Short mmCIF file of C-alpha atoms and ligand atoms in Angstrom, two decimals:
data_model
loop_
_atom_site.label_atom_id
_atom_site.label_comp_id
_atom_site.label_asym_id
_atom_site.label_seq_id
_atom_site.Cartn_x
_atom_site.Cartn_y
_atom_site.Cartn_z
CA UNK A 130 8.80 20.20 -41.86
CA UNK A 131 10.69 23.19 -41.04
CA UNK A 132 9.25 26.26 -43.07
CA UNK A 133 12.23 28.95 -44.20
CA UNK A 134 10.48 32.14 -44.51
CA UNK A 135 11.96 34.07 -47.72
CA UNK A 136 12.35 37.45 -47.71
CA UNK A 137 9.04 39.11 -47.88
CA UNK A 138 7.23 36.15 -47.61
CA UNK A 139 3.77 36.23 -45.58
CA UNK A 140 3.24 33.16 -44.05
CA UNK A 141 -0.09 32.30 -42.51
CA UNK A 142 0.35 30.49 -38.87
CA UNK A 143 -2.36 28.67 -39.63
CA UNK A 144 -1.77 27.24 -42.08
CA UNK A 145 1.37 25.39 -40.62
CA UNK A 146 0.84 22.65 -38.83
CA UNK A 147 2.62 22.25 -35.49
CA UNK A 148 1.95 18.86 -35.16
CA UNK A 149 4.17 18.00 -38.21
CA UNK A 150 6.52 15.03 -38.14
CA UNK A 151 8.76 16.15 -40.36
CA UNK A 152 8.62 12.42 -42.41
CA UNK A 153 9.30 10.60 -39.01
CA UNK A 154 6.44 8.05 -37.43
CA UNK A 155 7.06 8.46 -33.86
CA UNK A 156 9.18 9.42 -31.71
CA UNK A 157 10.30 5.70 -31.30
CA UNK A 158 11.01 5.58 -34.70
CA UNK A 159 14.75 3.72 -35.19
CA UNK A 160 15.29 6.80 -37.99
CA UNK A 161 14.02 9.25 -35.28
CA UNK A 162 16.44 7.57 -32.94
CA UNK A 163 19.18 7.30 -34.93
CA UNK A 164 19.01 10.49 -36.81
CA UNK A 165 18.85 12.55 -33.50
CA UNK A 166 22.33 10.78 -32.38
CA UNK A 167 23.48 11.51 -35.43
CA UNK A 168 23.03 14.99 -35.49
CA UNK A 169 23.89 15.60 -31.92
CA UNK A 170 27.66 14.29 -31.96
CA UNK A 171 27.73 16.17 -36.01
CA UNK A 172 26.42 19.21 -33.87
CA UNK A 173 29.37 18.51 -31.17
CA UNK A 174 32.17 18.16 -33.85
CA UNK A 175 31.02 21.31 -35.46
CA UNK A 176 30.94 23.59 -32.28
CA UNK A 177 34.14 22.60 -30.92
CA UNK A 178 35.93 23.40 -35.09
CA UNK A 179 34.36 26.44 -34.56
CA UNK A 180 35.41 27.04 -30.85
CA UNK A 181 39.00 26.01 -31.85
CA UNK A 182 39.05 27.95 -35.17
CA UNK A 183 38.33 31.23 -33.32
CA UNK A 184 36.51 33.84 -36.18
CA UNK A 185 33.38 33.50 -35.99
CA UNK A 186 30.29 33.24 -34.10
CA UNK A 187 27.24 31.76 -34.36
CA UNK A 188 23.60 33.75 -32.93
CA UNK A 189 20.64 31.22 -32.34
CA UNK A 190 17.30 33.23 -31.69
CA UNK A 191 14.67 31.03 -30.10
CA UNK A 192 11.52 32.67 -29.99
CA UNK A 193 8.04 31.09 -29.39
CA UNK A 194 5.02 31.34 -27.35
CA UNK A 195 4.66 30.42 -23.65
CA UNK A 196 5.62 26.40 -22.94
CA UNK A 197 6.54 26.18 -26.41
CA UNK A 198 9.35 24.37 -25.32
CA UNK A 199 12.47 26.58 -25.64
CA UNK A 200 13.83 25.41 -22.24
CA UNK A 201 13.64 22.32 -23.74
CA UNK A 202 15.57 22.71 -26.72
CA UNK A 203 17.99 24.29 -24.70
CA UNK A 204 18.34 21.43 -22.48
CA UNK A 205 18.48 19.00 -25.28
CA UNK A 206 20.40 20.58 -28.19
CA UNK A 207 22.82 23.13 -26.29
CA UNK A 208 22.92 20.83 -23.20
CA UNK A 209 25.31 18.12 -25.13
CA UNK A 210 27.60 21.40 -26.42
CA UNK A 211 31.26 22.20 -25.14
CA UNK A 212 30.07 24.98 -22.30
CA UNK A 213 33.81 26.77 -23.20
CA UNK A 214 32.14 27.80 -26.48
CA UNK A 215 28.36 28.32 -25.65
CA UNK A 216 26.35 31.11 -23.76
CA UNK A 217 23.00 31.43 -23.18
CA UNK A 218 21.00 34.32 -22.39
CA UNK A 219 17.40 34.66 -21.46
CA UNK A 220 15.84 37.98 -22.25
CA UNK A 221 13.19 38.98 -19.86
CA UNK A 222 11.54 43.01 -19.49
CA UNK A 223 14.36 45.32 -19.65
CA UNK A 224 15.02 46.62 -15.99
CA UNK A 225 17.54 48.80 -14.49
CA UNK A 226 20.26 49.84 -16.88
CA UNK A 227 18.72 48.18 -19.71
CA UNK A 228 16.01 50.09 -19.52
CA UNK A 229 17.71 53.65 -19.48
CA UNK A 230 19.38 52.37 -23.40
CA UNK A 231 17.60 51.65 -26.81
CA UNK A 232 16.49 48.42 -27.23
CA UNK A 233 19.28 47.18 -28.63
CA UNK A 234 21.86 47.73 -26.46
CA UNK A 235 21.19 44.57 -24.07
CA UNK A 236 21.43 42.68 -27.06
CA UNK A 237 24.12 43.76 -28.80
CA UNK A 238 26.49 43.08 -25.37
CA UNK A 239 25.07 39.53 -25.13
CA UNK A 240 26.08 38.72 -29.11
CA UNK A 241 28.53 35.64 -29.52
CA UNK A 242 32.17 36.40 -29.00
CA UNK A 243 34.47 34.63 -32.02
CA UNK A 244 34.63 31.33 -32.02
CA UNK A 245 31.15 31.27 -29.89
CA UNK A 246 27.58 30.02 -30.15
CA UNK A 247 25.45 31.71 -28.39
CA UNK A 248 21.80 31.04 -27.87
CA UNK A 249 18.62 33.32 -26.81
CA UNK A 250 15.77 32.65 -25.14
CA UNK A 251 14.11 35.40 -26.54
CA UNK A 252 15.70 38.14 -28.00
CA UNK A 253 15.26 41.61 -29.47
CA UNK A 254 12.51 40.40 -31.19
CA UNK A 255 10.20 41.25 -27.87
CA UNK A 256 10.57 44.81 -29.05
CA UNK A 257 8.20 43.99 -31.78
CA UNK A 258 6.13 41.20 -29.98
CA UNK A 259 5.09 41.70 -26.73
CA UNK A 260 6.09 44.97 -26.85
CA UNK A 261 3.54 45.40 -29.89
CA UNK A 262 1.09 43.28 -28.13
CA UNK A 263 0.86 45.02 -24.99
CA UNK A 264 1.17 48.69 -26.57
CA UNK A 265 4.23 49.21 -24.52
CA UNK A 266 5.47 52.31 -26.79
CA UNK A 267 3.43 53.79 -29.67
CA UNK A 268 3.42 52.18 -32.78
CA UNK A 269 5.22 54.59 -34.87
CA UNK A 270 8.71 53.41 -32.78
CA UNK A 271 7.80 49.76 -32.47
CA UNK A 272 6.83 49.74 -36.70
CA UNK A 273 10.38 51.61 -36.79
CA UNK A 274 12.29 48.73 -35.39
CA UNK A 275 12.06 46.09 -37.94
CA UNK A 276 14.51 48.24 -40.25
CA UNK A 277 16.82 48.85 -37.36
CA UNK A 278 16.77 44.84 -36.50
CA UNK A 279 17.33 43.83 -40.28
CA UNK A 280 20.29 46.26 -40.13
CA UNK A 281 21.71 45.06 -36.74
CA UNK A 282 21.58 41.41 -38.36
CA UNK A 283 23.11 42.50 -41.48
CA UNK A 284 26.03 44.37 -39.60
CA UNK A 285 26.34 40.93 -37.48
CA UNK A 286 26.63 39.02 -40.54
CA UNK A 287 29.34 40.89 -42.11
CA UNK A 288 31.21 41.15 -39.39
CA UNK A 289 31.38 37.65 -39.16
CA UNK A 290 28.71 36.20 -36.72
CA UNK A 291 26.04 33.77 -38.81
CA UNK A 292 22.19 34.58 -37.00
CA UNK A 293 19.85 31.53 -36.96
CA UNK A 294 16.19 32.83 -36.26
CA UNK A 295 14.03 29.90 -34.74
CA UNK A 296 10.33 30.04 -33.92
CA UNK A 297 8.48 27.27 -32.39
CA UNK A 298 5.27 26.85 -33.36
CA UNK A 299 3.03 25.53 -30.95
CA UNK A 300 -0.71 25.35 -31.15
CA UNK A 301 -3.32 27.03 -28.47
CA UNK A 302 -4.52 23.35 -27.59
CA UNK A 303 -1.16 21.87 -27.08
CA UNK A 304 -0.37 25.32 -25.23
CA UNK A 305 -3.17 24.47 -22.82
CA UNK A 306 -2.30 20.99 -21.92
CA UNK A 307 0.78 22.14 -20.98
CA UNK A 308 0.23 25.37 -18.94
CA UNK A 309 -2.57 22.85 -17.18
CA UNK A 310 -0.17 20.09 -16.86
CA UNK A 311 2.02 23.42 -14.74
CA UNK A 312 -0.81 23.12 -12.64
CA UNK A 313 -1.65 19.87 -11.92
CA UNK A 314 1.80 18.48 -11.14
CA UNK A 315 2.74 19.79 -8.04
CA UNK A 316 6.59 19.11 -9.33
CA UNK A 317 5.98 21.22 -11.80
CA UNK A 318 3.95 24.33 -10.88
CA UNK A 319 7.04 26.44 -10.32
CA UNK A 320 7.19 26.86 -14.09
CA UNK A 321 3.38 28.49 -14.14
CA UNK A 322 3.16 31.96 -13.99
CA UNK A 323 0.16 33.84 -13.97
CA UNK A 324 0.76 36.24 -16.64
CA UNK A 325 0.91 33.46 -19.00
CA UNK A 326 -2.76 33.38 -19.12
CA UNK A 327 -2.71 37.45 -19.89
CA UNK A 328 -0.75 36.56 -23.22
CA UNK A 329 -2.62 33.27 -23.69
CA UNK A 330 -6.17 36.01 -23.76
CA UNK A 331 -3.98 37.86 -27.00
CA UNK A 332 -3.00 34.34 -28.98
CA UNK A 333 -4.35 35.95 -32.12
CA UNK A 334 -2.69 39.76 -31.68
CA UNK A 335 0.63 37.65 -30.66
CA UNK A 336 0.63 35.36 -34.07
CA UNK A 337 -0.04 38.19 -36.21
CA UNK A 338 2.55 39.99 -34.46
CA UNK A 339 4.69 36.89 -35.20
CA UNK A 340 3.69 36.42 -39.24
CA UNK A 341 4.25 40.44 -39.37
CA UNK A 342 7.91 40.17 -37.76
CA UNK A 343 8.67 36.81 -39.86
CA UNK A 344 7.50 38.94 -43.43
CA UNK A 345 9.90 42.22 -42.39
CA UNK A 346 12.87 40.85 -41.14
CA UNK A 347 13.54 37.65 -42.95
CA UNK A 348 16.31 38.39 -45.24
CA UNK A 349 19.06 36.54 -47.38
CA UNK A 350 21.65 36.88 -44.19
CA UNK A 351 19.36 35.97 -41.43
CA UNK A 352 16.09 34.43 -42.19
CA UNK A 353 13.86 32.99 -39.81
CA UNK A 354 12.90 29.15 -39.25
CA UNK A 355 9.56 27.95 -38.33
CA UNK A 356 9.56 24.55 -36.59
CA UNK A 357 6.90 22.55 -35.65
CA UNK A 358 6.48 21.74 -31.77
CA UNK A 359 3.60 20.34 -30.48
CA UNK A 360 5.36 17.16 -30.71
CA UNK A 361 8.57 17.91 -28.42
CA UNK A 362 10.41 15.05 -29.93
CA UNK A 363 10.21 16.42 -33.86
CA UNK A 364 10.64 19.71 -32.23
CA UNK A 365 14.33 18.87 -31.19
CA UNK A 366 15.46 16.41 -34.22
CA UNK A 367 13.96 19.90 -36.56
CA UNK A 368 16.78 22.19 -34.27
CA UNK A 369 19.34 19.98 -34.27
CA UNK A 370 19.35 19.69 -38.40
CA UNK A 371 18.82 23.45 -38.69
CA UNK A 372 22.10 23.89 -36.23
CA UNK A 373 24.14 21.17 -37.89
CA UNK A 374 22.87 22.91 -41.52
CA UNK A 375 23.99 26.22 -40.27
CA UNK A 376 27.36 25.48 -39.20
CA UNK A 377 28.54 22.90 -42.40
CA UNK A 378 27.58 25.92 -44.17
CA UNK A 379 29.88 28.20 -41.74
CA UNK A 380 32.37 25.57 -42.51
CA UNK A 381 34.36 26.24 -39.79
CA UNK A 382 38.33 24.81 -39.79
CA UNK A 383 40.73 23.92 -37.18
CA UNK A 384 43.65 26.26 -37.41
CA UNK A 385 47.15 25.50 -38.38
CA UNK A 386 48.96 25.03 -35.05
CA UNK A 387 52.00 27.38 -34.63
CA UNK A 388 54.28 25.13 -34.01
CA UNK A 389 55.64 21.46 -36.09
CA UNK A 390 53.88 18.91 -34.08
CA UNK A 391 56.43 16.51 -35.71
CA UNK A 392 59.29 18.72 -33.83
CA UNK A 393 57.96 18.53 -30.58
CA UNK A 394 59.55 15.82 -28.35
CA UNK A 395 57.83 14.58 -24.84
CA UNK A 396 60.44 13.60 -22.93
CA UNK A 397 59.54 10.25 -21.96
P1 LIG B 671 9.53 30.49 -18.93
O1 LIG B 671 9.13 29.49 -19.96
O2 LIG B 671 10.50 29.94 -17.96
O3 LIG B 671 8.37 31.20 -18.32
P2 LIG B 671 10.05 32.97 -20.21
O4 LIG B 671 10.91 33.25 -21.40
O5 LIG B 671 8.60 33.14 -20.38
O6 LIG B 671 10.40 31.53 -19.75
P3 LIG B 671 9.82 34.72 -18.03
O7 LIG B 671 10.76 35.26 -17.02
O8 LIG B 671 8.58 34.04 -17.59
O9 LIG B 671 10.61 33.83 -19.04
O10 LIG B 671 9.32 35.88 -18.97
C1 LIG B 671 10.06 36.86 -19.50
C2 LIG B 671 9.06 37.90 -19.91
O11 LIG B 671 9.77 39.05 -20.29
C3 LIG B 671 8.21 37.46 -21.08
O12 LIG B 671 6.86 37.62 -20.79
C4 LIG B 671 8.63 38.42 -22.17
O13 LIG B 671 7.59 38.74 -23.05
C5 LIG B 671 9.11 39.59 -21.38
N1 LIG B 671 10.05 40.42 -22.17
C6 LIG B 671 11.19 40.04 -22.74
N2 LIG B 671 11.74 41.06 -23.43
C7 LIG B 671 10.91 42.11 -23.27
C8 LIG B 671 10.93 43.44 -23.74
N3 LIG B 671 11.91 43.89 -24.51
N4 LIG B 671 9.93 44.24 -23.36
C9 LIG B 671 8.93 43.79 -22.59
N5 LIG B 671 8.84 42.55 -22.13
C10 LIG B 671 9.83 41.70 -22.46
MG1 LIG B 672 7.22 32.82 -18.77
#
C-alpha cells in the first residue's frame, strides 16, 4: 500500500515493505488487469479537463533510487497522456548555467505551465539527497534547504499548481538483480552506469537522507507518497491511483465555450 507521509512524520524505510501488493495477487490478477485500464483512460479524461480548462497545473516529483523504475512509470503512466498537456524533465548535476544560479532556479523554469502536468525525474530534491550524500556543499546550506523547498511548494500551491511527491521504494536485493540484469543483457547494458555502484556503496546514508527529507518537507499542500516497487506491476497500478486521486481532487472543468454551439451553422 501506498504510505502518505504526514507532516512531521518519521517513517522508517524499513519498515515498509517494497514488495507490497497493495491487496492485488499478481500481476495477472483480472482486478490488477482491470483496475489498471481503469485508471489509465480515468487518468486520460482527467488530463485532457485539465489541459482544456487552462488554470492549473499539476507537478509530479518522482524520486527513487537507481533502477527503481522511474523510466518505467514514465513510460507506462505518462506514456498513454495527451503530449499537448505533459512535459517531462529529467534532472541530472547542474552544469553550465544551472550551475552559476541557486538551486532552485532550474526548477522553478521547468514547473507546469496552466493547464499542464508536468513530471520529474528527479527534482530539487537532489539538493538534499545526493547532494547530502556526497557532501557536495556543507551541511549548514544543504540542512537550510528543506525550509526553502517547503516554501517553494507552498508558493506553487497557492498559485495554483497541485505538487504530487512520489518515492519508489525499492529494496537493495531487487536493486541488484536489476543493475546485474544491466549487465548481463547485452540489449540492455546501455542503461548501466558505473557510478551506480558508487551510490549503491551509500544505500544506508541515501535512505536516511530519504526518511530525513520525507519528515521535513511533507506538509498539508504537498506531501510525499511512498510506493512500493520491487514488483513493477503494483508499482504502476499504486501511480496511476495516486494521479487519478490527485486530479478528481483538482477537479478540473471544461470551460464554457465563448460562443452558442446551438448558433453555429456548418454549412453543409
Ligand atoms: P537512469 O535510470 O537512466 O540512470 P538517472 O536519473 O539516474 O536515470 P543519470 O543521468 O544516470 O539519470 O543521473 C543523473 C545524476 O544526476 C544522478 O546521479 C543524480 O543524483 C545527479 N543529480 C541530479 N541532480 C543533482 C544535483 N542537484 N546535484 C548533484 N547531482 C545531481
Ligand atoms: Mg543513472
Amino acid at each position: 500500500m501506498t504510505t502518505r507521509v504526514k507532516p512531521g512524520q518519521r517513517v522508517r524505510l524499513r519498515d515498509l515493505d517494497p514488495a507490497e501488493r497493495g491487496g492485488y495477487d499478481s500481476r495477472e490478477d483480472p482486478k490488477a488487469v482491470a483496475d489498471l485500464a481503469r485508471d489509465l483512460e480515468r487518468l486520460c479524461t482527467l488530463q485532457e479537463t485539465l489541459m482544456a480548462e487552462g488554470q492549473r497545473g499539476l507537478l509530479v516529483v518522482l524520486q527513487a533510487m537507481d533502477a527503481a523504475g522511474k523510466d518505467g512509470v514514465l513510460r507506462k503512466v505518462a506514456g498513454p497522456l495527451d503530449s499537448r498537456g505533459v512535459s517531462v524533465f529529467s534532472f541530472k548535476a547542474p552544469a553550465g548555467e544551472e550551475a552559476g544560479h541557486d538551486y532552485l532556479w532550474r526548477v522553478h523554469q521547468r514547473c507546469p505551465r496552466k493547464g499542464e502536468v508536468t513530471f520529474f525525474n528527479r527534482s530539487h530534491y537532489e539538493d538534499v539527497l545526493v547532494v547530502r550524500v556526497l557532501d557536495l556543499v556543507p551541511r549548514a546550506r544543504w540542512s537550510a534547504r528543506y525550509a526553502h523547498i517547503s516554501a517553494f511548494e507552498q508558493m506553487l500551491h497557492d498559485e495554483g499548481t497541485q505538487v504530487l511527491k512520489i518515492f519508489l521504494h525499492i529494496s537493495k536485493e531487487e536493486q541488484k538483480q536489476r543493475l546485474q540484469e544491466r549487465l548481463d543483457v547485452p540489449e540492455k547494458n546501455w542503461k548501466f552506469d558505473p557510478r551506480d555502484l558508487e551510490m549503491r556503496a551509500r544505500w544506508d546514508a541515501f535512505q536516511e537522507a530519504y526518511e530525513d527529507a520525507f519528515e521535513r518537507t511533507s506538509t498539508e499542500v504537498a506531501p510525499w507518497h511512498i510506493v512500493p516497487a520491487d514488483r513493477k506491476w503494483a508499482r504502476d497500478l499504486a501511480v496511476a491511483r495516486l494521479l487519478v486521486e490527485t486530479l478528481e481532487a483538482m477537479n478540473p472543468r471544461y470551460p464554457k465555450p465563448n460562443y452558442d454551439p446551438k448558433k453555429m451553422k456548418i454549412d453543409p
